[in-house]
Coordinates of C-alpha atoms in Angstrom, one line a residue:
Chain A
M1 CA 0.2 0.0 -0.1
E2 CA 2.8 2.1 0.8
A3 CA 4.3 1.5 -2.3
T4 CA 0.8 3.5 -4.0
L5 CA 1.3 6.3 -2.2
P6 CA 3.7 8.7 -3.8
S7 CA 2.0 8.3 -7.9
T8 CA -1.3 8.9 -5.1
L9 CA 0.2 12.4 -4.3
A10 CA 1.2 12.6 -7.8
D11 CA -2.4 12.8 -8.8
F12 CA -3.8 14.6 -6.4
P13 CA -1.3 17.0 -5.5
T14 CA -3.3 20.1 -5.1
L15 CA -4.7 19.9 -2.6
S16 CA -6.1 23.6 -2.5
A17 CA -5.9 25.5 0.9
A18 CA -9.0 25.8 2.8
P19 CA -10.9 29.1 3.3
A20 CA -9.1 31.4 6.1
P21 CA -11.4 31.4 9.5
L22 CA -12.6 34.6 8.8
L23 CA -13.9 33.5 5.7
Q24 CA -15.5 30.9 6.9
L25 CA -16.9 32.7 9.6
Q26 CA -18.0 35.1 7.5
R27 CA -19.8 32.4 4.9
T28 CA -21.3 30.5 7.6
L29 CA -22.9 33.9 9.4
A30 CA -23.6 34.7 5.9
S31 CA -26.2 31.5 4.8
D32 CA -26.9 31.0 9.1
T33 CA -28.8 34.9 8.2
L34 CA -30.6 33.5 5.3
K35 CA -32.3 30.5 7.6
L36 CA -33.7 33.1 9.6
K37 CA -36.3 34.0 7.5
R38 CA -39.8 33.2 8.4
T39 CA -38.5 31.7 11.5
A40 CA -40.5 31.5 15.2
A41 CA -36.4 32.7 16.2
L42 CA -37.0 36.3 14.3
R43 CA -40.8 36.6 15.1
L44 CA -39.8 35.8 18.8
T45 CA -37.4 38.7 18.5
L46 CA -38.9 41.4 17.3
L47 CA -41.7 40.8 19.0
S48 CA -41.1 39.9 22.6
G49 CA -39.6 43.1 23.8
A50 CA -43.4 44.8 23.1
F51 CA -45.0 41.8 26.0
P52 CA -43.4 43.7 28.7
V53 CA -44.0 47.1 27.7
L54 CA -47.5 46.3 26.8
I55 CA -48.5 45.2 30.3
T56 CA -47.1 48.3 31.9
F57 CA -48.6 50.2 29.3
L58 CA -52.0 48.9 29.8
I59 CA -51.3 49.6 33.5
F60 CA -50.8 53.1 33.5
F61 CA -53.4 53.7 31.3
F62 CA -55.6 52.2 32.7
K63 CA -54.9 52.3 36.7
G64 CA -51.4 55.0 36.2
D65 CA -53.1 57.7 38.2
I66 CA -53.7 55.9 41.2
I67 CA -49.6 54.5 40.5
M68 CA -48.5 57.8 40.4
K69 CA -51.4 59.4 43.6
A70 CA -48.3 57.6 45.5
G71 CA -45.9 60.4 43.9
G72 CA -42.6 60.3 42.0
S73 CA -42.4 61.5 38.2
A74 CA -44.1 59.9 35.9
W75 CA -41.2 58.5 33.1
P76 CA -38.6 57.1 35.8
R77 CA -42.1 55.0 37.4
F78 CA -43.2 53.9 34.2
I79 CA -39.6 52.7 33.1
N80 CA -38.8 50.6 36.5
A81 CA -42.5 49.4 36.3
S82 CA -41.4 47.7 32.7
W83 CA -37.6 47.1 33.3
Q84 CA -38.6 44.7 36.0
T85 CA -41.7 43.4 34.5
A86 CA -39.2 42.4 31.9
G87 CA -36.5 41.4 33.9
T88 CA -38.4 39.0 36.1
L89 CA -39.6 36.6 34.2
L90 CA -39.7 37.2 30.9
L91 CA -36.2 37.9 29.4
P92 CA -34.6 35.1 31.1
L93 CA -37.2 33.1 29.4
F94 CA -36.5 34.8 26.0
V95 CA -32.9 34.1 26.0
V96 CA -34.1 30.2 26.4
L97 CA -36.3 30.3 23.9
L98 CA -34.9 32.3 21.3
T99 CA -31.2 30.1 21.8
S100 CA -33.0 26.3 21.8
L101 CA -35.4 27.3 19.1
V102 CA -32.1 29.1 16.9
V103 CA -30.1 26.0 17.5
N104 CA -33.9 24.1 16.9
I105 CA -33.3 25.5 13.1
E106 CA -30.3 23.2 11.6
T107 CA -32.1 20.1 14.8
K108 CA -35.3 20.2 13.0
A109 CA -34.1 19.8 9.6
T110 CA -32.0 17.5 10.9
A111 CA -28.6 19.2 9.4
W112 CA -25.9 18.7 11.2
K113 CA -25.2 16.0 9.6
H114 CA -25.2 18.5 6.6
L115 CA -23.3 21.4 8.4
Y116 CA -20.6 19.3 9.7
A117 CA -20.0 18.0 6.2
Q118 CA -19.6 21.3 5.0
P119 CA -16.1 22.4 4.6
V120 CA -16.2 24.6 7.1
G121 CA -14.6 24.5 10.4
R122 CA -16.7 23.6 13.5
G123 CA -15.2 26.6 15.3
A124 CA -17.0 28.5 12.5
V125 CA -20.4 27.1 12.8
F126 CA -20.3 27.5 16.5
L127 CA -19.3 30.5 16.7
S128 CA -21.2 32.2 13.9
K129 CA -24.7 31.2 15.4
L130 CA -23.1 32.4 18.9
L131 CA -23.1 36.0 17.3
L132 CA -26.6 35.0 15.3
I133 CA -28.1 34.6 19.1
L134 CA -26.0 37.8 20.5
A135 CA -27.4 39.7 18.0
L136 CA -30.8 38.6 18.3
N137 CA -30.5 39.1 22.4
A138 CA -29.1 42.7 21.5
V139 CA -32.2 44.0 18.8
A140 CA -34.5 42.5 21.1
L141 CA -33.8 44.7 24.5
L142 CA -33.1 47.5 21.4
L143 CA -36.6 47.1 20.5
F144 CA -38.0 46.6 23.7
V145 CA -36.5 49.9 24.8
G146 CA -37.6 51.8 22.1
L147 CA -41.0 50.5 22.3
L148 CA -41.0 51.6 26.0
L149 CA -39.8 55.2 25.1
G150 CA -42.2 55.5 22.9
A151 CA -44.8 54.3 24.8
G152 CA -44.3 56.4 27.6
M153 CA -44.5 59.4 24.6
L154 CA -48.2 57.8 23.6
L155 CA -49.2 57.9 27.6
S156 CA -48.1 61.5 27.9
V157 CA -50.6 61.7 24.7
L158 CA -53.3 59.9 25.8
K159 CA -53.0 60.1 29.5
P160 CA -51.5 64.2 30.1
K161 CA -52.4 63.8 33.6
L162 CA -49.9 61.4 34.4
G163 CA -47.4 64.1 34.2
F164 CA -45.4 62.4 31.2
A165 CA -44.9 66.2 30.1
L166 CA -43.1 67.4 33.5
S167 CA -40.7 64.5 33.8
T168 CA -37.8 64.3 31.5
I169 CA -36.0 60.9 30.3
P170 CA -33.4 59.6 31.8
F171 CA -31.3 58.0 28.6
D172 CA -28.2 58.2 30.7
T173 CA -30.1 56.0 33.1
V174 CA -31.6 53.6 30.7
V175 CA -28.5 53.1 28.7
W176 CA -26.7 52.4 31.5
M177 CA -29.4 49.9 32.1
L178 CA -29.4 48.6 28.1
L179 CA -25.7 48.1 28.4
R180 CA -26.6 46.1 31.8
T181 CA -29.0 44.2 31.6
Y182 CA -27.6 42.4 28.1
V183 CA -24.7 41.5 30.4
A184 CA -26.6 40.0 32.4
T185 CA -28.3 38.3 30.0
L186 CA -25.1 36.7 28.6
G187 CA -24.2 34.1 31.4
L188 CA -26.9 32.3 31.1
L189 CA -26.9 32.4 27.0
A190 CA -24.3 30.4 27.3
V191 CA -25.2 27.7 29.2
Q192 CA -28.8 27.7 27.0
Y193 CA -27.0 27.6 24.1
V194 CA -24.4 24.9 25.0
V195 CA -27.1 22.8 26.2
S196 CA -28.9 23.0 23.1
L197 CA -25.9 22.2 21.0
F198 CA -25.3 19.3 23.1
W199 CA -28.3 17.4 23.3
R200 CA -29.5 18.6 20.0
S201 CA -33.1 19.2 20.6
F202 CA -35.2 21.6 21.7
V203 CA -37.7 19.9 24.4
V204 CA -34.6 19.7 26.3
P205 CA -32.9 23.3 26.6
V206 CA -36.3 24.8 27.4
G207 CA -36.8 22.1 29.8
V208 CA -33.7 22.9 31.5
G209 CA -33.8 26.6 30.8
M210 CA -37.6 26.8 32.2
G211 CA -36.2 24.2 35.3
A212 CA -33.9 26.8 35.9
V213 CA -35.8 30.2 35.7
V214 CA -37.8 29.0 38.2
A215 CA -35.5 27.4 40.3
T216 CA -33.7 30.2 41.2
I217 CA -37.0 32.3 41.4
A218 CA -37.4 30.0 44.6
L219 CA -33.3 30.9 45.7
L220 CA -33.7 34.7 45.1
S221 CA -33.0 34.8 49.3
W222 CA -29.6 33.2 49.0
E223 CA -27.1 34.8 49.9
H224 CA -25.4 32.9 46.5
V225 CA -27.5 33.8 44.2
D226 CA -25.9 36.9 42.4
K227 CA -23.6 33.6 41.3
I228 CA -26.6 32.4 39.4
P229 CA -26.4 32.9 35.8
Y230 CA -30.5 32.6 35.4
A231 CA -31.2 35.4 38.0
A232 CA -28.7 38.0 36.8
P233 CA -31.7 39.8 34.3
L234 CA -33.4 39.8 38.0
G235 CA -30.6 41.3 40.0
T236 CA -29.5 44.2 37.4
A237 CA -33.6 45.2 36.9
M238 CA -33.6 45.5 40.7
A239 CA -30.6 48.2 40.4
M240 CA -32.9 51.5 39.2
K241 CA -32.8 53.8 42.4
M242 CA -35.9 56.0 42.3
G243 CA -35.1 59.1 43.7
K244 CA -37.3 62.3 44.2
G245 CA -38.5 62.8 40.2
T246 CA -35.1 60.9 39.4
L247 CA -34.1 56.9 38.2
T248 CA -30.6 56.1 38.7
V249 CA -28.1 53.3 38.2
A250 CA -24.7 52.5 39.3
H251 CA -22.4 53.3 36.0
E252 CA -20.7 49.7 36.9
L253 CA -21.1 46.6 36.3
A254 CA -22.6 44.7 39.6
K255 CA -20.9 41.3 41.0
H256 CA -23.9 39.6 39.5
E257 CA -23.0 41.1 36.1
W258 CA -19.0 40.1 36.8
Y259 CA -20.0 36.3 37.6
S260 CA -22.4 36.5 34.0
L261 CA -19.5 37.6 32.8
G262 CA -17.7 34.9 33.6
W263 CA -20.3 32.2 32.8
F264 CA -20.2 33.5 29.5
A265 CA -16.8 32.9 29.2
G266 CA -16.1 29.6 31.0
V267 CA -19.2 27.8 29.9
L268 CA -18.4 28.6 25.9
V269 CA -14.6 27.9 26.3
L270 CA -16.0 24.1 28.2
G271 CA -18.6 23.9 25.5
Y272 CA -16.3 23.9 22.5
L273 CA -14.3 21.4 23.7
V274 CA -16.8 19.1 24.3
L275 CA -17.8 19.9 21.0
L276 CA -15.0 20.3 19.0
R277 CA -14.3 16.6 18.8
R278 CA -17.8 15.0 19.4
N279 CA -20.1 12.8 16.8
V280 CA -22.5 13.6 14.4
T281 CA -25.3 11.1 14.4
N282 CA -28.0 13.0 13.3
Chain B
M1 CA -7.9 -4.8 -7.0
K2 CA -5.0 -3.0 -8.8
S3 CA -2.6 -1.8 -6.5
T4 CA -1.1 0.6 -9.2
T5 CA -4.0 2.9 -9.2
P6 CA -4.0 6.0 -7.3
L7 CA -7.6 5.6 -5.5
L8 CA -9.3 8.5 -4.8
L9 CA -10.9 7.2 -1.8
E10 CA -9.7 4.9 0.6
T11 CA -10.0 3.5 4.2
R12 CA -7.1 1.9 6.0
S13 CA -8.1 -0.6 8.1
L14 CA -11.3 1.3 9.3
H15 CA -12.4 0.6 13.5
F16 CA -15.4 1.8 14.4
R17 CA -17.7 1.6 17.7
F18 CA -20.5 3.3 19.5
G19 CA -20.0 2.9 23.0
Q20 CA -18.4 -0.5 23.6
R21 CA -20.3 -2.3 20.7
P22 CA -18.0 -2.2 17.5
I23 CA -20.0 -0.9 14.2
L24 CA -17.2 -1.4 11.8
H25 CA -14.3 -4.1 11.5
D26 CA -11.0 -3.8 9.7
V27 CA -12.9 -1.8 6.3
N28 CA -10.9 -1.4 3.8
L29 CA -12.5 0.5 1.0
Q30 CA -10.5 1.6 -2.2
V31 CA -12.0 4.1 -4.8
E32 CA -10.4 4.2 -8.5
P33 CA -10.8 7.9 -10.1
G34 CA -13.8 8.1 -12.4
S35 CA -15.5 5.4 -10.8
L36 CA -19.2 5.0 -10.0
Y37 CA -18.9 2.4 -7.0
G38 CA -22.0 1.1 -5.1
F39 CA -21.5 0.1 -1.5
L40 CA -23.8 -2.2 -1.1
G41 CA -25.3 -4.0 2.2
P42 CA -28.5 -5.5 4.4
N43 CA -30.3 -2.4 6.1
G44 CA -28.0 -1.5 9.5
A45 CA -24.5 -3.3 8.1
G46 CA -22.6 -0.2 8.1
K47 CA -23.3 2.1 5.1
S48 CA -23.8 4.9 6.6
T49 CA -22.1 4.5 9.8
T50 CA -19.1 4.4 7.0
M51 CA -20.2 7.2 4.6
R52 CA -20.1 9.8 8.0
L53 CA -16.5 8.1 8.7
L54 CA -16.3 9.1 5.2
L55 CA -16.8 12.7 6.2
G56 CA -15.5 13.2 8.9
L57 CA -18.5 13.4 11.1
L58 CA -17.7 9.8 12.8
R59 CA -14.2 9.6 14.8
P60 CA -12.5 6.8 13.9
A61 CA -12.0 4.4 16.6
S62 CA -8.5 3.4 14.3
G63 CA -7.7 3.5 11.1
S64 CA -8.1 6.5 8.6
V65 CA -10.0 7.8 5.5
H66 CA -7.7 9.2 2.5
L67 CA -8.7 11.3 0.4
F68 CA -7.5 12.3 -2.7
G69 CA -4.2 10.8 -1.2
H70 CA -5.3 13.0 1.9
D71 CA -5.6 12.0 5.5
L72 CA -9.1 13.5 6.1
A73 CA -8.6 13.8 9.5
R74 CA -5.8 16.3 8.8
H75 CA -6.9 18.4 5.9
R76 CA -10.7 18.1 6.9
V77 CA -12.9 21.1 5.8
A78 CA -9.3 22.1 2.6
L79 CA -10.8 17.9 0.9
L80 CA -14.4 18.4 2.3
D81 CA -14.3 21.5 -0.2
R82 CA -14.6 19.2 -2.9
V83 CA -16.5 16.6 -1.9
G84 CA -20.3 16.7 -2.2
A85 CA -22.1 14.3 -0.2
L86 CA -26.1 13.6 1.0
I87 CA -26.7 11.2 3.4
E88 CA -29.3 9.4 4.3
N89 CA -32.4 11.9 4.4
P90 CA -32.0 15.7 2.6
S91 CA -31.2 18.1 5.3
L92 CA -33.9 20.4 4.4
Y93 CA -34.7 23.5 6.5
D94 CA -39.1 23.1 5.6
H95 CA -40.0 27.1 6.0
L96 CA -37.3 28.4 3.1
S97 CA -37.8 27.2 -0.8
G98 CA -36.4 25.1 -2.3
R99 CA -34.4 27.6 -3.9
E100 CA -33.3 29.5 -0.5
N101 CA -32.3 25.8 0.6
V102 CA -29.6 25.7 -2.0
E103 CA -28.9 29.0 -1.7
A104 CA -28.4 28.4 2.4
T105 CA -25.3 25.5 1.7
R106 CA -24.1 28.1 -1.6
R107 CA -23.4 30.8 0.6
L108 CA -21.8 28.3 3.1
R109 CA -19.7 26.8 0.7
G110 CA -18.4 30.6 -1.4
V111 CA -20.2 28.9 -4.5
A112 CA -20.6 31.7 -7.4
A113 CA -24.0 32.7 -7.1
S114 CA -25.4 31.4 -10.5
R115 CA -24.7 27.8 -9.5
T116 CA -28.1 27.9 -7.5
A117 CA -30.3 28.2 -10.6
E118 CA -27.5 25.8 -12.7
V119 CA -28.4 22.8 -10.5
L120 CA -31.7 22.9 -10.0
E121 CA -32.2 22.9 -13.7
L122 CA -29.7 19.5 -14.2
V123 CA -32.5 18.0 -11.3
G124 CA -35.5 19.5 -12.3
L125 CA -36.6 21.3 -9.8
T126 CA -36.4 24.6 -11.5
D127 CA -40.4 25.7 -11.8
N128 CA -40.9 24.1 -8.6
A129 CA -37.6 26.4 -6.6
H130 CA -39.9 29.1 -5.4
R131 CA -42.2 26.5 -3.5
P132 CA -41.6 26.0 0.2
A133 CA -39.7 22.7 0.8
K134 CA -42.2 21.3 3.2
E135 CA -44.5 20.9 -0.1
Y136 CA -41.9 19.1 -2.1
S137 CA -42.8 15.0 -2.1
L138 CA -40.0 12.8 -0.8
G139 CA -38.6 12.1 -4.8
M140 CA -39.1 15.6 -5.2
R141 CA -36.7 16.5 -1.4
Q142 CA -34.3 13.7 -2.3
R143 CA -34.0 15.4 -5.8
L144 CA -33.1 18.6 -4.0
G145 CA -30.4 17.4 -1.6
L146 CA -28.5 16.2 -4.9
A147 CA -28.6 19.4 -6.1
I148 CA -27.2 20.5 -2.9
A149 CA -24.6 17.8 -2.8
L150 CA -23.4 18.9 -6.3
L151 CA -23.4 22.9 -5.6
S152 CA -20.5 23.0 -5.5
D153 CA -19.1 20.9 -8.5
P154 CA -17.6 18.3 -6.7
D155 CA -14.9 15.4 -7.7
L156 CA -16.3 13.1 -5.4
L157 CA -20.0 12.0 -4.5
L158 CA -20.7 10.6 -2.0
L159 CA -24.5 9.3 -2.2
D160 CA -26.0 7.4 0.3
E161 CA -29.7 5.6 -0.8
P162 CA -30.3 8.3 -3.3
T163 CA -33.1 6.3 -4.5
N164 CA -35.0 6.7 -1.0
G165 CA -38.8 7.3 -2.0
L166 CA -38.4 7.9 -5.4
D167 CA -41.0 6.3 -7.3
P168 CA -39.8 3.7 -10.8
N169 CA -39.1 7.0 -12.7
G170 CA -37.5 8.9 -10.7
I171 CA -34.8 6.1 -10.1
I172 CA -34.3 6.1 -13.8
E173 CA -33.7 9.3 -14.0
M174 CA -31.4 9.5 -11.1
R175 CA -29.3 6.0 -12.3
E176 CA -29.0 8.5 -15.7
L177 CA -28.0 11.5 -14.1
L178 CA -24.9 9.7 -11.8
Q179 CA -24.0 7.9 -15.0
R180 CA -23.7 10.9 -17.4
L181 CA -21.8 12.6 -14.3
C182 CA -19.2 9.8 -14.4
K183 CA -18.9 8.9 -17.7
Q184 CA -19.2 13.0 -19.1
H185 CA -17.7 14.8 -16.2
G186 CA -14.6 12.5 -14.8
K187 CA -17.0 13.1 -10.9
T188 CA -16.5 10.2 -9.1
I189 CA -19.5 8.8 -7.2
V190 CA -20.3 6.3 -4.2
V191 CA -23.7 5.0 -4.1
S192 CA -25.0 3.3 -1.4
S193 CA -28.2 0.5 -1.1
H194 CA -28.9 -2.6 -0.1
L195 CA -30.8 -3.6 -3.4
I196 CA -28.2 -5.4 -5.7
S197 CA -30.3 -4.8 -8.4
E198 CA -29.8 -0.8 -8.5
I199 CA -26.7 -1.2 -8.0
E200 CA -25.4 -4.0 -11.0
K201 CA -27.3 -1.0 -13.8
M202 CA -24.9 1.3 -13.2
A203 CA -21.6 1.0 -11.1
T204 CA -18.3 0.0 -12.2
H205 CA -16.9 -1.2 -8.9
V206 CA -18.6 -3.1 -5.8
G207 CA -18.3 -3.3 -2.3
V208 CA -20.3 -5.5 0.1
I209 CA -19.9 -4.9 3.3
Q210 CA -21.9 -7.4 6.2
Q211 CA -21.7 -6.9 10.0
G212 CA -19.4 -4.1 9.5
R213 CA -17.5 -5.9 7.4
L214 CA -16.5 -5.4 4.5
V215 CA -17.1 -9.2 2.2
F216 CA -16.2 -8.1 -1.4
Q217 CA -15.0 -5.6 -3.2
G218 CA -14.0 -5.6 -6.6
S219 CA -14.9 -4.5 -10.4
L220 CA -18.5 -5.4 -11.5
P221 CA -16.9 -7.8 -13.7
D222 CA -15.4 -9.7 -10.7
L223 CA -18.8 -10.3 -9.0
R224 CA -19.8 -11.8 -11.6
R225 CA -17.1 -14.0 -12.0
L226 CA -17.5 -15.1 -8.5
Q227 CA -20.9 -16.1 -9.4
T228 CA -20.0 -18.1 -12.3
G229 CA -18.4 -20.2 -9.7
R230 CA -21.6 -21.0 -8.1
A231 CA -23.1 -22.1 -11.1
R232 CA -25.3 -24.9 -10.6
L233 CA -26.0 -28.3 -12.3
V234 CA -29.7 -29.5 -11.7
V235 CA -30.8 -32.9 -13.1
E236 CA -34.0 -34.0 -13.6
T237 CA -35.0 -37.9 -13.3
Q238 CA -36.7 -40.4 -12.2
D239 CA -35.7 -41.5 -8.9
A240 CA -32.8 -38.9 -7.7
E241 CA -30.9 -40.9 -4.7
S242 CA -30.8 -44.3 -6.5
C243 CA -28.5 -42.0 -9.6
R244 CA -26.3 -40.8 -6.8
N245 CA -25.8 -43.8 -5.7
L246 CA -25.4 -45.5 -8.8
L247 CA -22.4 -43.1 -9.6
P248 CA -20.6 -42.2 -6.8
R249 CA -17.7 -40.3 -8.6
L250 CA -19.6 -38.5 -11.0
L251 CA -22.5 -37.5 -8.8
A252 CA -20.4 -37.0 -5.4
G253 CA -21.7 -33.2 -5.1
A254 CA -24.4 -33.7 -5.2
T255 CA -27.8 -32.7 -2.8
V256 CA -31.2 -35.0 -3.5
A257 CA -33.2 -31.6 -4.0
A258 CA -36.4 -33.2 -4.6
P259 CA -37.1 -37.5 -5.3
G260 CA -36.6 -36.2 -8.9
T261 CA -34.2 -33.3 -9.0
L262 CA -30.5 -34.0 -8.1
W263 CA -28.3 -30.7 -7.4
L264 CA -24.9 -30.0 -8.2
P265 CA -22.2 -27.6 -8.2
W266 CA -21.7 -27.3 -11.9
L267 CA -17.5 -28.0 -12.3
S268 CA -16.8 -27.7 -16.8
Q269 CA -18.1 -28.9 -19.9
E270 CA -16.8 -32.3 -19.8
H271 CA -17.8 -33.4 -17.0
T272 CA -21.4 -32.1 -17.7
A273 CA -21.3 -34.1 -20.7
A274 CA -19.5 -37.7 -19.3
L275 CA -23.0 -37.2 -16.4
A276 CA -25.4 -37.2 -19.4
V277 CA -23.6 -40.8 -21.2
E278 CA -22.8 -42.5 -17.6
L279 CA -27.1 -41.4 -16.3
V280 CA -28.0 -43.2 -19.8
A281 CA -25.4 -45.5 -19.7
A282 CA -27.0 -46.8 -16.2
E283 CA -30.5 -46.8 -17.7
Q284 CA -31.8 -44.0 -15.8
P285 CA -34.1 -41.2 -17.4
L286 CA -32.5 -38.3 -18.3
Y287 CA -35.7 -35.4 -18.3
G288 CA -33.9 -33.0 -17.7
L289 CA -30.2 -31.1 -17.6
R290 CA -29.8 -27.9 -17.2
L291 CA -27.3 -24.9 -16.1
E292 CA -29.0 -22.4 -13.5
Q293 CA -26.7 -19.6 -13.0
P294 CA -27.7 -17.7 -9.6
T295 CA -29.1 -13.9 -9.9
L296 CA -26.7 -11.5 -8.6
E297 CA -29.5 -11.4 -6.8
D298 CA -28.8 -14.5 -5.0
T299 CA -24.6 -14.0 -5.3
F300 CA -25.6 -10.8 -3.1
L301 CA -27.7 -12.9 -0.6
H302 CA -25.1 -15.2 -0.3
L303 CA -22.4 -12.9 0.4
T304 CA -24.9 -11.3 3.5
E305 CA -26.0 -13.9 4.8
T306 CA -22.6 -16.2 5.3
R307 CA -20.2 -14.4 6.6
V308 CA -17.2 -15.4 3.9
A309 CA -14.1 -13.7 3.5
A310 CA -13.5 -13.4 -0.4
V311 CA -11.0 -10.3 -0.4

């Protein structure tokens, strides 16, 4: 057999180099973006931000006068209420669903075997979907903030008595909250992403995620709750302080947000190493 | 196998197991450039596992896969650039149209945009390309999967049961397409199947796998030669048992298939002629004397029932 090797190599000398890693990533991203078309993941991203805003909007629309009787200014109260509605339960569940749905696009099509048989490395596949989920997560948060501000402005027109016109929008706080909330979602996003890739199913990651979110709520009084990635968005939502007509938040990452970043980095590295050499059986 | 021909695809002593369960044992595939290699075996024999190993989807317990003379484990991405594959059922995104399905892989491989329309045309799906893949029939899905495999104009095509779910017309079309790709475009194609009848109509070479072992590998003529060795002489007479007793030397290997029928391995024309003379001389009525060639299907069944090492 060894004797045939030189002639074999002579007949197939031109093994063109593999595409550069960045080019592989770019191609995988272009493909993954196309696959998002008409998916539940995309609809969820575009609509999920509206839900907490709508709830808070309705509360302020119908019961705003009662809320405002307690004192304070309209914008800070409205933003605080919306963010806490979103951060408690909806945001973690959104991240759980989003990661599961994006990964499920391949699982549902039994496309892992196809994907890994293409001339792109496993790293590109891993990174591309991660970047996509990170982008969708950012889009959803931005849409949430946009809708939040829009709903407040709508309320100032529909219910001038609530006093939205009297207070200013605390932009500074909103921007910092946006940033810190995003960081707070990263830890659980990474855990959910790796769980989804590992089990290549939809039910398992959603079950794990929902279970973890519910368990976290039960553990809120535990002194180590800040280390649980599923609790981080709630921690950030509670970080705002309402002063006299103001809404402020610290312009730095809190401890639980650093933990979230730690989970993000640690889980992704570990997950990648586990998944890199894994057999593809479906 | 002629060992002087450079091999386009080769597995060297390939072993694979799922956990503790051995699946493949010492598989040495040898596929020459430009051949249409039929990879045959009953369901569960290890065809799909082998195909997955050829694509680097599974990692062998030991042994190696070589494509175009290079080790797959070391140059996976570069080698896969020259390979198109369709493994089991095609991986289709139901929420996308046929065209978008092709487009998703086209972007992934960085192939020229014009190829999308070309491959859709090649498999005859141009008119249905705008429809969502979930509306496609089984045959259309298979053809779309093939279109996607052909996108990069690969030198090597690995197709796992590509005629699954096709109607007779579809099977003929698929066969003609594969033969055209092989003969006119010089592609090397490995097609797995559990039906010998399908493979014998198009393949130039055949490998037969049974219980994770390669029990035959060679050209189609080689396989045919294997079956001539298994030809059977059938003797129709009055009393088979007494014939055998009367001519113990000539009917040494004979078995009594029925009271008036004897089966014996075909040895030579001279042996057949001598048998006829002796039977008549022994005053036994000779109603019939014929040669039965086993079909390729019989040979295939024989190969896959008993674990004979033919190579």
